[in-house]
Short mmCIF file of C-alpha atoms and ligand atoms in Angstrom, two decimals:
data_model
loop_
_atom_site.label_atom_id
_atom_site.label_comp_id
_atom_site.label_asym_id
_atom_site.label_seq_id
_atom_site.Cartn_x
_atom_site.Cartn_y
_atom_site.Cartn_z
CA MET A 13 2.53 -19.41 31.35
CA THR A 14 0.14 -20.03 34.38
CA ASP A 15 -2.16 -22.94 35.40
CA LYS A 16 -5.09 -20.98 34.06
CA LEU A 17 -6.48 -22.37 30.86
CA PHE A 18 -9.25 -21.00 28.57
CA LYS A 19 -11.21 -23.84 27.00
CA LEU A 20 -12.63 -23.97 23.47
CA THR A 21 -15.07 -26.53 22.52
CA ASP A 22 -16.35 -27.36 19.02
CA PRO A 23 -20.10 -27.88 19.71
CA GLU A 24 -20.37 -30.24 16.73
CA THR A 25 -17.46 -32.71 17.46
CA GLY A 26 -17.27 -32.19 20.91
CA LYS A 27 -13.29 -31.77 20.61
CA HIS A 28 -11.83 -29.11 22.76
CA SER A 29 -8.69 -27.38 23.01
CA ASP A 30 -6.99 -25.98 26.15
CA LEU A 31 -5.63 -22.52 25.60
CA PRO A 32 -2.84 -21.63 28.05
CA VAL A 33 -3.15 -18.13 29.54
CA ARG A 34 -0.01 -15.98 29.92
CA VAL A 35 -0.34 -13.13 32.50
CA PRO A 36 1.52 -9.95 31.51
CA THR A 37 3.28 -7.69 33.98
CA ILE A 38 0.49 -5.29 33.40
CA GLY A 39 -2.51 -5.37 31.04
CA PRO A 40 -4.99 -8.15 29.80
CA PRO A 41 -4.13 -11.83 29.85
CA VAL A 42 -3.28 -13.46 26.64
CA ALA A 43 -4.46 -16.85 25.44
CA GLY A 44 -1.94 -18.94 23.60
CA VAL A 45 -3.85 -20.32 20.32
CA GLY A 46 -0.94 -22.22 19.03
CA SER A 47 -2.54 -25.64 19.76
CA MET A 48 -6.04 -24.67 18.38
CA TYR A 49 -5.46 -25.85 14.87
CA ARG A 50 -3.97 -29.28 16.09
CA ASP A 51 -6.94 -29.75 18.48
CA LEU A 52 -9.87 -28.31 16.63
CA GLY A 53 -8.64 -27.90 12.96
CA ALA A 54 -9.52 -24.31 13.09
CA PHE A 55 -7.55 -21.04 12.83
CA THR A 56 -8.18 -17.70 14.66
CA TYR A 57 -9.45 -14.70 12.52
CA ASP A 58 -8.67 -11.23 13.49
CA PRO A 59 -8.12 -8.76 10.48
CA GLY A 60 -6.17 -5.86 11.59
CA TYR A 61 -4.93 -7.74 14.65
CA ALA A 62 -7.25 -5.92 17.09
CA ALA A 63 -7.29 -8.61 19.73
CA THR A 64 -4.03 -10.37 18.76
CA ALA A 65 -0.78 -10.22 20.60
CA SER A 66 1.79 -10.83 17.92
CA CYS A 67 4.83 -11.19 20.17
CA GLN A 68 5.92 -10.68 23.60
CA SER A 69 7.74 -7.33 24.34
CA ALA A 70 9.23 -5.51 27.20
CA VAL A 71 9.58 -2.25 25.59
CA THR A 72 6.43 -0.12 25.70
CA TYR A 73 3.17 -0.37 27.49
CA ILE A 74 -0.12 1.22 26.57
CA ASP A 75 -3.39 1.40 28.43
CA GLY A 76 -5.80 2.66 25.81
CA GLU A 77 -8.79 3.01 28.06
CA LYS A 78 -6.82 5.12 30.61
CA GLY A 79 -4.53 6.99 28.15
CA VAL A 80 -1.46 5.68 29.62
CA LEU A 81 1.97 5.21 27.71
CA MET A 82 5.18 4.11 29.20
CA TYR A 83 8.57 3.38 27.82
CA ARG A 84 10.24 0.70 29.87
CA GLY A 85 7.86 1.30 32.76
CA TYR A 86 8.52 5.13 32.75
CA PRO A 87 5.43 7.30 32.10
CA ILE A 88 5.71 9.37 28.88
CA GLU A 89 4.87 12.49 30.81
CA GLN A 90 7.94 12.09 33.04
CA LEU A 91 10.19 11.42 30.21
CA ALA A 92 8.91 14.37 28.29
CA GLU A 93 9.58 16.59 31.14
CA HIS A 94 12.85 15.40 32.52
CA SER A 95 14.62 13.47 29.85
CA ASN A 96 16.05 14.04 26.30
CA PHE A 97 15.73 12.09 23.02
CA ILE A 98 19.23 10.47 23.31
CA GLU A 99 18.70 9.16 26.84
CA VAL A 100 15.29 7.97 25.83
CA ALA A 101 16.85 6.18 22.79
CA TYR A 102 19.28 4.36 25.31
CA LEU A 103 16.42 3.44 27.54
CA LEU A 104 14.41 1.88 24.60
CA LEU A 105 17.24 0.07 23.29
CA TYR A 106 18.92 -1.15 26.62
CA GLY A 107 15.99 -1.24 28.99
CA GLU A 108 17.38 0.92 31.70
CA LEU A 109 18.10 4.64 32.12
CA PRO A 110 21.81 5.16 31.48
CA LYS A 111 24.30 6.02 34.25
CA PRO A 112 26.38 9.22 33.33
CA ASP A 113 29.18 7.28 31.70
CA GLN A 114 26.96 5.03 29.72
CA LEU A 115 24.95 8.13 28.47
CA GLU A 116 28.24 9.80 27.48
CA ARG A 117 29.51 6.72 25.55
CA PHE A 118 26.26 6.36 23.73
CA ASP A 119 25.82 9.96 22.92
CA THR A 120 29.43 10.09 21.45
CA THR A 121 28.82 6.99 19.38
CA ILE A 122 25.74 8.54 17.87
CA ARG A 123 27.32 11.83 17.20
CA THR A 124 30.33 10.09 15.47
CA HIS A 125 28.35 7.82 13.07
CA THR A 126 26.33 10.65 11.46
CA MET A 127 28.07 10.72 8.18
CA LEU A 128 26.83 9.04 5.07
CA ASN A 129 29.00 7.29 2.56
CA GLU A 130 29.42 9.90 -0.28
CA ALA A 131 28.06 7.42 -2.83
CA LEU A 132 24.98 7.13 -0.73
CA LEU A 133 24.49 10.89 -0.85
CA ARG A 134 24.77 10.99 -4.61
CA PHE A 135 21.64 8.88 -4.84
CA PHE A 136 19.54 11.80 -4.14
CA ASN A 137 20.57 13.34 -7.38
CA GLY A 138 18.59 10.49 -9.00
CA PHE A 139 15.33 11.94 -7.62
CA HIS A 140 13.22 14.32 -9.23
CA TYR A 141 13.22 17.61 -7.28
CA ASP A 142 9.55 17.25 -6.25
CA ALA A 143 9.74 13.56 -5.13
CA HIS A 144 8.10 13.14 -1.86
CA PRO A 145 10.76 13.26 0.89
CA MET A 146 9.32 9.93 2.44
CA ALA A 147 9.77 8.22 -0.94
CA MET A 148 13.47 9.46 -0.96
CA VAL A 149 14.16 8.30 2.63
CA THR A 150 12.56 4.99 2.16
CA GLY A 151 14.59 4.35 -0.94
CA VAL A 152 17.82 5.61 0.63
CA VAL A 153 17.34 3.69 3.92
CA ALA A 154 16.80 0.54 1.71
CA SER A 155 19.92 1.40 -0.18
CA MET A 156 21.94 1.26 3.07
CA SER A 157 21.77 -2.56 2.80
CA ALA A 158 23.94 -2.35 -0.18
CA PHE A 159 26.59 -0.46 1.85
CA TYR A 160 26.51 -2.66 4.98
CA HIS A 161 25.43 -6.03 3.91
CA ASP A 162 28.62 -8.06 4.37
CA SER A 163 29.35 -6.22 7.59
CA THR A 164 25.90 -7.05 9.16
CA ASN A 165 25.61 -10.44 10.60
CA VAL A 166 22.05 -10.50 12.21
CA SER A 167 23.03 -13.44 14.45
CA ASP A 168 25.88 -11.46 16.10
CA PRO A 169 24.82 -9.25 18.99
CA GLU A 170 27.64 -6.74 18.33
CA HIS A 171 26.72 -6.48 14.80
CA ARG A 172 23.08 -5.69 15.90
CA ASP A 173 24.39 -2.93 18.06
CA ILE A 174 26.44 -1.31 15.54
CA PHE A 175 23.44 -1.49 13.05
CA ALA A 176 21.21 0.15 15.69
CA HIS A 177 23.76 2.92 16.33
CA ARG A 178 24.34 3.58 12.63
CA MET A 179 20.68 3.67 11.90
CA ILE A 180 19.86 6.19 14.63
CA ALA A 181 22.95 8.40 13.87
CA LYS A 182 22.31 8.48 10.06
CA ILE A 183 18.60 8.82 9.70
CA PRO A 184 18.80 12.64 10.36
CA THR A 185 21.53 13.02 7.68
CA ILE A 186 19.32 11.18 5.22
CA ALA A 187 16.30 13.20 6.08
CA ALA A 188 18.22 16.44 5.93
CA ALA A 189 19.65 15.38 2.41
CA ALA A 190 16.00 14.59 1.22
CA TYR A 191 14.99 18.04 2.26
CA LYS A 192 17.97 19.88 0.81
CA HIS A 193 17.37 17.94 -2.56
CA SER A 194 13.69 19.04 -2.50
CA VAL A 195 14.56 22.79 -2.09
CA GLY A 196 17.57 22.74 -4.56
CA GLN A 197 20.15 23.67 -1.76
CA PRO A 198 23.57 22.11 -1.17
CA PHE A 199 23.74 19.29 1.31
CA VAL A 200 25.06 20.43 4.77
CA TYR A 201 27.24 17.93 6.46
CA PRO A 202 26.60 16.98 10.11
CA ARG A 203 28.47 18.62 12.83
CA ASN A 204 29.34 16.36 15.64
CA GLU A 205 29.77 18.96 18.25
CA LEU A 206 25.93 19.66 17.92
CA ASP A 207 23.41 17.57 19.81
CA TYR A 208 20.88 15.34 17.99
CA CYS A 209 18.37 18.04 17.20
CA GLY A 210 20.70 20.80 16.93
CA ASN A 211 22.51 18.87 14.36
CA LEU A 212 19.49 18.04 12.42
CA LEU A 213 18.27 21.68 12.34
CA ASN A 214 21.64 22.91 11.15
CA MET A 215 21.55 20.20 8.43
CA PHE A 216 18.26 21.49 7.45
CA PHE A 217 18.52 25.22 7.55
CA ALA A 218 22.28 26.10 7.30
CA VAL A 219 23.45 27.43 3.94
CA PRO A 220 26.89 28.11 2.71
CA ALA A 221 26.09 31.77 2.01
CA SER A 222 25.28 32.83 5.66
CA ASN A 223 25.83 31.88 9.40
CA TYR A 224 23.10 29.82 10.90
CA GLU A 225 22.79 29.51 14.65
CA VAL A 226 20.53 26.77 16.09
CA ASP A 227 17.63 28.26 17.97
CA PRO A 228 17.57 26.37 21.29
CA VAL A 229 13.89 26.79 21.63
CA ALA A 230 13.48 25.04 18.36
CA ALA A 231 16.05 22.29 19.28
CA GLU A 232 14.31 21.66 22.55
CA ALA A 233 10.79 21.46 20.92
CA LEU A 234 11.90 18.93 18.38
CA ASP A 235 13.64 16.87 21.10
CA MET A 236 10.35 16.50 22.96
CA LEU A 237 8.49 15.73 19.84
CA PHE A 238 11.08 12.97 19.18
CA ILE A 239 10.76 11.62 22.68
CA LEU A 240 6.75 11.39 22.19
CA HIS A 241 7.26 9.64 18.90
CA ALA A 242 10.02 7.18 19.80
CA ASP A 243 8.12 4.12 20.15
CA HIS A 244 4.34 2.92 20.28
CA GLU A 245 4.57 -0.91 20.77
CA GLN A 246 3.17 -3.05 17.88
CA ASN A 247 1.91 -0.26 15.65
CA CYS A 248 1.74 -0.79 11.82
CA SER A 249 5.29 0.23 10.97
CA THR A 250 6.83 -1.55 14.04
CA SER A 251 5.09 -4.79 13.12
CA THR A 252 6.30 -4.15 9.63
CA VAL A 253 9.69 -3.99 10.69
CA ARG A 254 9.45 -7.16 12.74
CA LEU A 255 7.71 -9.15 10.09
CA ALA A 256 10.19 -8.11 7.39
CA GLY A 257 13.04 -8.62 9.74
CA SER A 258 11.71 -12.18 11.00
CA SER A 259 12.97 -13.44 7.69
CA GLY A 260 16.58 -12.64 8.72
CA THR A 261 16.78 -10.04 5.81
CA ASN A 262 19.27 -7.26 6.03
CA PRO A 263 17.97 -4.79 8.87
CA TYR A 264 18.34 -1.73 6.79
CA SER A 265 15.68 -3.31 4.38
CA ALA A 266 13.59 -4.04 7.24
CA ILE A 267 13.74 -0.45 8.51
CA ALA A 268 12.90 0.80 5.03
CA ALA A 269 9.71 -1.48 5.08
CA GLY A 270 8.82 0.39 8.28
CA ASN A 271 9.28 3.83 6.63
CA ALA A 272 7.02 2.59 3.79
CA ALA A 273 4.48 1.50 6.35
CA LEU A 274 4.65 4.88 8.38
CA TRP A 275 4.00 7.04 5.24
CA GLY A 276 0.47 6.07 4.94
CA PRO A 277 -2.24 8.66 6.05
CA ALA A 278 -3.71 6.09 8.58
CA HIS A 279 -0.52 6.04 10.40
CA GLY A 280 2.56 8.63 10.30
CA GLY A 281 1.28 10.37 7.21
CA ALA A 282 -1.57 11.68 9.25
CA ASN A 283 0.45 14.75 10.57
CA GLU A 284 0.75 15.92 7.01
CA ALA A 285 -2.84 15.17 6.38
CA VAL A 286 -3.86 17.16 9.35
CA ILE A 287 -2.42 20.42 8.15
CA ASN A 288 -3.93 19.85 4.74
CA MET A 289 -7.19 19.21 6.24
CA LEU A 290 -7.09 22.47 8.43
CA GLU A 291 -5.97 24.37 5.28
CA THR A 292 -8.99 23.20 3.49
CA ILE A 293 -11.36 23.79 6.25
CA GLY A 294 -9.89 27.35 6.25
CA SER A 295 -12.04 29.09 8.95
CA VAL A 296 -14.08 28.21 11.97
CA ASP A 297 -17.45 28.84 10.42
CA GLN A 298 -16.56 25.80 8.04
CA ILE A 299 -15.82 23.43 10.87
CA PRO A 300 -19.51 22.05 11.31
CA LYS A 301 -19.63 21.27 7.54
CA PHE A 302 -16.52 19.11 7.63
CA VAL A 303 -17.55 17.38 11.06
CA ASN A 304 -20.50 16.32 9.32
CA ARG A 305 -18.64 15.05 6.26
CA ALA A 306 -16.49 13.09 8.75
CA LYS A 307 -19.67 11.48 10.13
CA ASP A 308 -21.18 10.73 6.74
CA LYS A 309 -20.35 7.00 5.88
CA SER A 310 -20.87 7.67 2.27
CA ASP A 311 -18.13 10.25 2.30
CA PRO A 312 -14.36 8.91 2.66
CA PHE A 313 -13.41 12.15 4.52
CA ARG A 314 -12.30 11.57 8.10
CA LEU A 315 -11.12 13.88 10.65
CA MET A 316 -7.26 13.42 10.43
CA GLY A 317 -5.51 13.30 13.59
CA PHE A 318 -8.51 11.88 15.40
CA GLY A 319 -9.05 8.34 16.47
CA HIS A 320 -6.87 5.52 17.41
CA ARG A 321 -6.88 1.66 17.35
CA VAL A 322 -5.66 1.55 21.05
CA TYR A 323 -6.65 4.75 22.70
CA LYS A 324 -10.19 5.10 23.71
CA SER A 325 -9.60 8.24 25.53
CA TYR A 326 -7.19 11.14 24.97
CA ASP A 327 -3.86 10.17 23.52
CA PRO A 328 -1.24 11.32 26.19
CA ARG A 329 0.99 12.30 23.58
CA ALA A 330 -1.56 14.77 22.04
CA SER A 331 -2.12 16.47 25.32
CA ILE A 332 1.55 17.07 25.95
CA ILE A 333 2.02 18.37 22.40
CA ARG A 334 -0.98 20.67 22.65
CA GLY A 335 0.44 22.19 25.75
CA MET A 336 3.85 22.21 24.02
CA ALA A 337 2.36 24.01 21.02
CA HIS A 338 1.19 27.11 23.23
CA ARG A 339 4.69 27.34 24.74
CA VAL A 340 6.65 26.92 21.58
CA LEU A 341 4.50 29.31 19.71
CA ASN A 342 4.91 31.86 22.45
CA ASN A 343 8.61 31.41 22.90
CA LEU A 344 9.11 31.73 19.06
CA GLY A 345 7.07 35.02 19.34
CA ARG A 346 4.27 33.81 17.12
CA THR A 347 1.05 35.75 17.98
CA ASN A 348 -0.99 35.22 14.80
CA THR A 349 -1.69 31.41 14.75
CA PRO A 350 -4.71 30.78 12.76
CA LEU A 351 -4.13 27.05 12.13
CA PHE A 352 -3.53 26.41 15.72
CA ASP A 353 -6.65 28.39 16.66
CA LEU A 354 -8.65 26.51 14.16
CA ALA A 355 -7.25 23.16 15.34
CA LEU A 356 -8.28 23.96 19.07
CA GLU A 357 -11.69 24.96 17.97
CA LEU A 358 -12.15 21.74 15.76
CA GLU A 359 -11.20 19.66 18.79
CA GLN A 360 -13.69 21.44 20.95
CA ILE A 361 -16.60 20.97 18.45
CA ALA A 362 -15.73 17.27 17.76
CA LEU A 363 -15.32 16.44 21.52
CA LYS A 364 -18.81 17.61 22.04
CA ASP A 365 -20.27 15.93 19.05
CA ASP A 366 -22.25 12.58 19.83
CA TYR A 367 -20.68 10.79 16.99
CA PHE A 368 -17.09 11.26 18.21
CA VAL A 369 -18.25 10.75 21.83
CA GLU A 370 -19.87 7.39 21.13
CA LYS A 371 -16.92 6.15 19.18
CA ASN A 372 -14.35 7.38 21.65
CA LEU A 373 -12.59 9.45 18.86
CA TYR A 374 -10.13 11.80 20.45
CA PRO A 375 -7.17 13.75 18.97
CA ASN A 376 -4.04 11.55 18.50
CA VAL A 377 -0.44 12.30 18.43
CA ASP A 378 -0.69 13.68 14.91
CA PHE A 379 -3.16 16.38 15.48
CA TYR A 380 -1.05 19.08 16.92
CA SER A 381 2.53 17.98 15.83
CA GLY A 382 2.31 19.55 12.43
CA ILE A 383 1.42 22.94 14.09
CA ILE A 384 4.72 22.75 15.95
CA TYR A 385 6.91 21.40 12.87
CA ARG A 386 5.47 24.33 11.02
CA ALA A 387 6.43 26.90 13.44
CA LEU A 388 9.98 25.51 13.38
CA GLY A 389 9.94 26.22 9.56
CA ILE A 390 9.66 22.45 8.55
CA PRO A 391 7.69 22.16 5.44
CA LYS A 392 4.47 19.85 5.56
CA SER A 393 5.93 17.25 3.17
CA MET A 394 8.84 16.61 5.66
CA PHE A 395 6.43 15.93 8.59
CA THR A 396 6.05 12.30 8.32
CA VAL A 397 9.99 12.21 7.72
CA MET A 398 10.42 13.99 11.27
CA PHE A 399 8.12 11.15 12.75
CA ALA A 400 10.28 8.47 10.99
CA ILE A 401 13.54 9.83 12.46
CA ALA A 402 12.14 9.47 15.93
CA ARG A 403 10.48 6.04 15.41
CA THR A 404 13.74 4.65 13.93
CA VAL A 405 14.63 4.15 17.62
CA GLY A 406 11.50 2.07 18.35
CA TRP A 407 12.00 0.13 15.08
CA VAL A 408 15.65 -0.84 15.81
CA THR A 409 14.52 -1.57 19.41
CA HIS A 410 11.90 -4.03 18.40
CA TRP A 411 14.05 -5.67 15.88
CA ARG A 412 16.79 -6.15 18.32
CA GLU A 413 14.27 -7.38 20.87
CA MET A 414 12.66 -9.92 18.36
CA LEU A 415 15.96 -11.42 17.39
CA SER A 416 17.05 -12.19 21.03
CA ASP A 417 13.60 -13.58 21.95
CA PRO A 418 13.82 -17.44 22.55
CA GLU A 419 10.21 -17.63 21.12
CA PHE A 420 11.04 -15.95 17.82
CA ARG A 421 10.16 -17.60 14.56
CA ILE A 422 9.63 -16.19 11.03
CA GLY A 423 6.36 -14.38 10.92
CA ARG A 424 3.86 -16.32 8.70
CA PRO A 425 0.18 -15.61 9.24
CA ARG A 426 -2.60 -17.98 7.98
CA GLN A 427 -5.71 -16.83 6.07
CA LEU A 428 -9.48 -17.42 5.80
CA TYR A 429 -9.59 -18.58 2.05
CA ILE A 430 -12.67 -17.39 0.20
CA GLY A 431 -11.60 -18.00 -3.23
CA ALA A 432 -12.56 -20.60 -5.83
CA GLU A 433 -12.78 -24.19 -5.10
CA GLN A 434 -10.51 -26.66 -7.10
CA ARG A 435 -11.55 -26.48 -10.86
CA ASP A 436 -9.83 -27.57 -14.06
CA TYR A 437 -7.79 -25.34 -16.39
CA ALA A 438 -9.71 -24.36 -19.48
CA ALA A 439 -7.70 -23.80 -22.88
CA LEU A 440 -7.85 -20.32 -24.21
CA SER A 441 -9.99 -21.29 -27.15
CA GLU A 442 -12.58 -22.83 -24.75
CA ARG A 443 -13.19 -19.84 -22.47
N1 CMC B 10 -13.06 10.50 11.47
C1 CMC B 10 -14.36 9.96 11.52
N2 CMC B 10 -14.66 8.80 11.83
C2 CMC B 10 -13.81 8.00 12.42
C3 CMC B 10 -12.40 8.46 12.42
C4 CMC B 10 -12.14 9.67 12.03
N3 CMC B 10 -10.82 10.18 12.16
N4 CMC B 10 -11.65 7.57 12.97
C5 CMC B 10 -12.47 6.43 13.24
N5 CMC B 10 -13.73 6.69 12.72
C6 CMC B 10 -14.92 5.94 12.85
C7 CMC B 10 -14.90 4.72 11.85
O1 CMC B 10 -15.53 5.26 10.77
C8 CMC B 10 -15.61 3.76 12.56
O2 CMC B 10 -17.01 3.89 12.52
P1 CMC B 10 -18.10 2.64 12.40
O3 CMC B 10 -17.84 1.92 13.71
O4 CMC B 10 -19.41 3.22 12.41
O5 CMC B 10 -17.71 1.94 11.12
C9 CMC B 10 -15.19 3.63 14.01
O6 CMC B 10 -14.91 5.12 14.21
C10 CMC B 10 -13.86 2.86 14.36
O7 CMC B 10 -12.87 3.30 13.24
P2 CMC B 10 -11.97 2.16 12.66
O8 CMC B 10 -11.56 2.85 11.41
O9 CMC B 10 -12.70 0.98 12.71
O10 CMC B 10 -10.87 2.03 13.69
P3 CMC B 10 -9.45 1.62 13.49
O11 CMC B 10 -8.78 1.21 14.89
O12 CMC B 10 -9.39 0.48 12.42
O13 CMC B 10 -8.50 2.81 12.79
C11 CMC B 10 -7.28 4.90 12.81
C12 CMC B 10 -7.80 3.79 13.62
C13 CMC B 10 -6.38 5.68 13.46
C14 CMC B 10 -6.88 4.35 11.35
C15 CMC B 10 -8.47 5.89 12.59
O14 CMC B 10 -9.22 6.35 13.48
C16 CMC B 10 -8.30 6.94 11.45
O15 CMC B 10 -8.40 6.70 10.26
N6 CMC B 10 -8.08 8.10 11.98
C17 CMC B 10 -7.57 9.20 11.08
C18 CMC B 10 -6.17 8.92 10.58
C19 CMC B 10 -5.14 9.42 11.77
O16 CMC B 10 -5.39 10.28 12.37
N7 CMC B 10 -4.22 8.43 11.88
C20 CMC B 10 -3.10 8.57 12.90
C21 CMC B 10 -3.27 7.43 14.00
S1 CMC B 10 -2.16 7.78 15.39
C22 CMC B 10 -0.51 7.93 14.96
C23 CMC B 10 -0.09 6.75 14.14
O17 CMC B 10 -0.38 5.59 14.33
O18 CMC B 10 0.87 7.19 13.29
#
C-alpha cells in the first residue's frame, strides 16, 4: 500500500470511499476497492475483468502496449534464445534461475515421475477412438485426483511441491496416451533417459514394429514452443485454476478445470482453429473475402490467431514463432509450405487493413504455432493439448503462489442482478 488514495464520491448521498492505491514493481497502479461496498453500498462491475487485478503475483509481467512479456523479470526473447523448458519451469515455480545442481535435481525429479498408474492408463480404453484429445486429457487429469487424493494435503508445502512435479512430469505421458488412443496404436511408455520434449516425441511417434530416433530439430522446436506457452499471467485458464483451487479442492481437479478453460477457441483452442481457417481460406486470392467477413459484425467469423485482450501491439511470442517457423521448416527440408505462405500473406493483408489497425489486432501466439506443430507431424486435434502440456507449468506455479499468498481467500465474485424482483409463487393451475 502507499499513502496515495483514489477518492470516490457518491454525488447523491455525498458519501465517499478512499481507495488505497498499490504500486506494482512495474505496470499501472491498482486501486483497492475492498472498502467500496462498506462505504458506498456499491460493487464494481467489470465483465471479462478487463480492468480488474484478481490477485497479486510475482510470476509473469506483460506490457500489452509495448509487446513485452517477462517470466520472473526475464524477457521472453532471452529465455527463448538461451534457456530450455525444464529450466524455465524451475524459474517459474521457484522464482530464480537454477544453479547447476538445482537444475540437475529438478530435471531428474521430472524425468523419474513420468509414468502413470496402469489403472489410469486403462481409462483411455473407455473413450471412443474419435474423442477429442482435449476431452480425454481433461478427463484423465481430473481422474488423477482419485489416485492422489489422500497423499495431497494442500496445506503442506512439501505435498504442493510433489503435486507440481508429478503434474509437470505426467502431463506429456497423458497427452501421448490420448494421441495413441486416437490413432489406435499401442501406448509407448516414457523413457527417462530422454529429455522432456524428446521423451514426448518418442511417446507420440515410436511404434513397437520399428525403431524411432528422436529428431533433435523437432525436439528443439518443441522445447522453444513450450517455453513461449509456459505462462501468461492471469489468462482465462490460469484464473480458472486459481478460482477452482481457491476452494481448497484437490489440485488435480483444479488443473483439469484449467484444461477445460484452455480448450475454447477464444483461448488455447485457437491454434487448431487457425489451421482450420487457413484450410478453409485455401488460397491467397480468397483472403480479402475472409478479411471482409471478419470485419462484418453480422457474421460470427473472426480471424483466428488475431487479437488479444492484453496485447495492443504484436504479441512477442508470435514474432518469435514466425521466425522460428522459417528455421524449422528449412531445417526439416520443407520447401513446399502452402499454409505458412498463406498465413504470412493473410498477416500482411490484415495488418494493412484499417479495421485491424484501428482495433490494434495483431497475430497472437496461436497464429503460427500450428504451422510448426504440423511440420513436426502433430495432428491438428492435438495442438491445444500441446499448449496444455506447456501451460501446466504456469497453472501449477500460480496454484502454489496463490496458496502461499497471505492475502489468499476463496474466490467469490459478486454480480449485477438483473432478474425479477420478489414475487409470489403461483400454483401450477393458476399459471
Ligand atoms: N477478428 C475480427 N475482429 C476481432 C478479432 C478477430 N480475431 N478480435 C477482436 N476483434 C474485434 C471485436 O469484434 C471487437 O470489435 P468492436 O469493438 O467493434 O466490437 C474488438 O475487436 C475488440 O474485441 P473483443 O472481442 O472485445 O476483445 P477481447 O479482449 O474480449 O477478446 C480475443 C480477445 C482474443 C478473445 C479476440 O481477439 C478473439 O476472439 N480472437 C480470435 C481468437 C484467438 O485468436 N484467440 C487466441 C488468443 S491468444 C492465446 C490464448 O489466450 O490462448
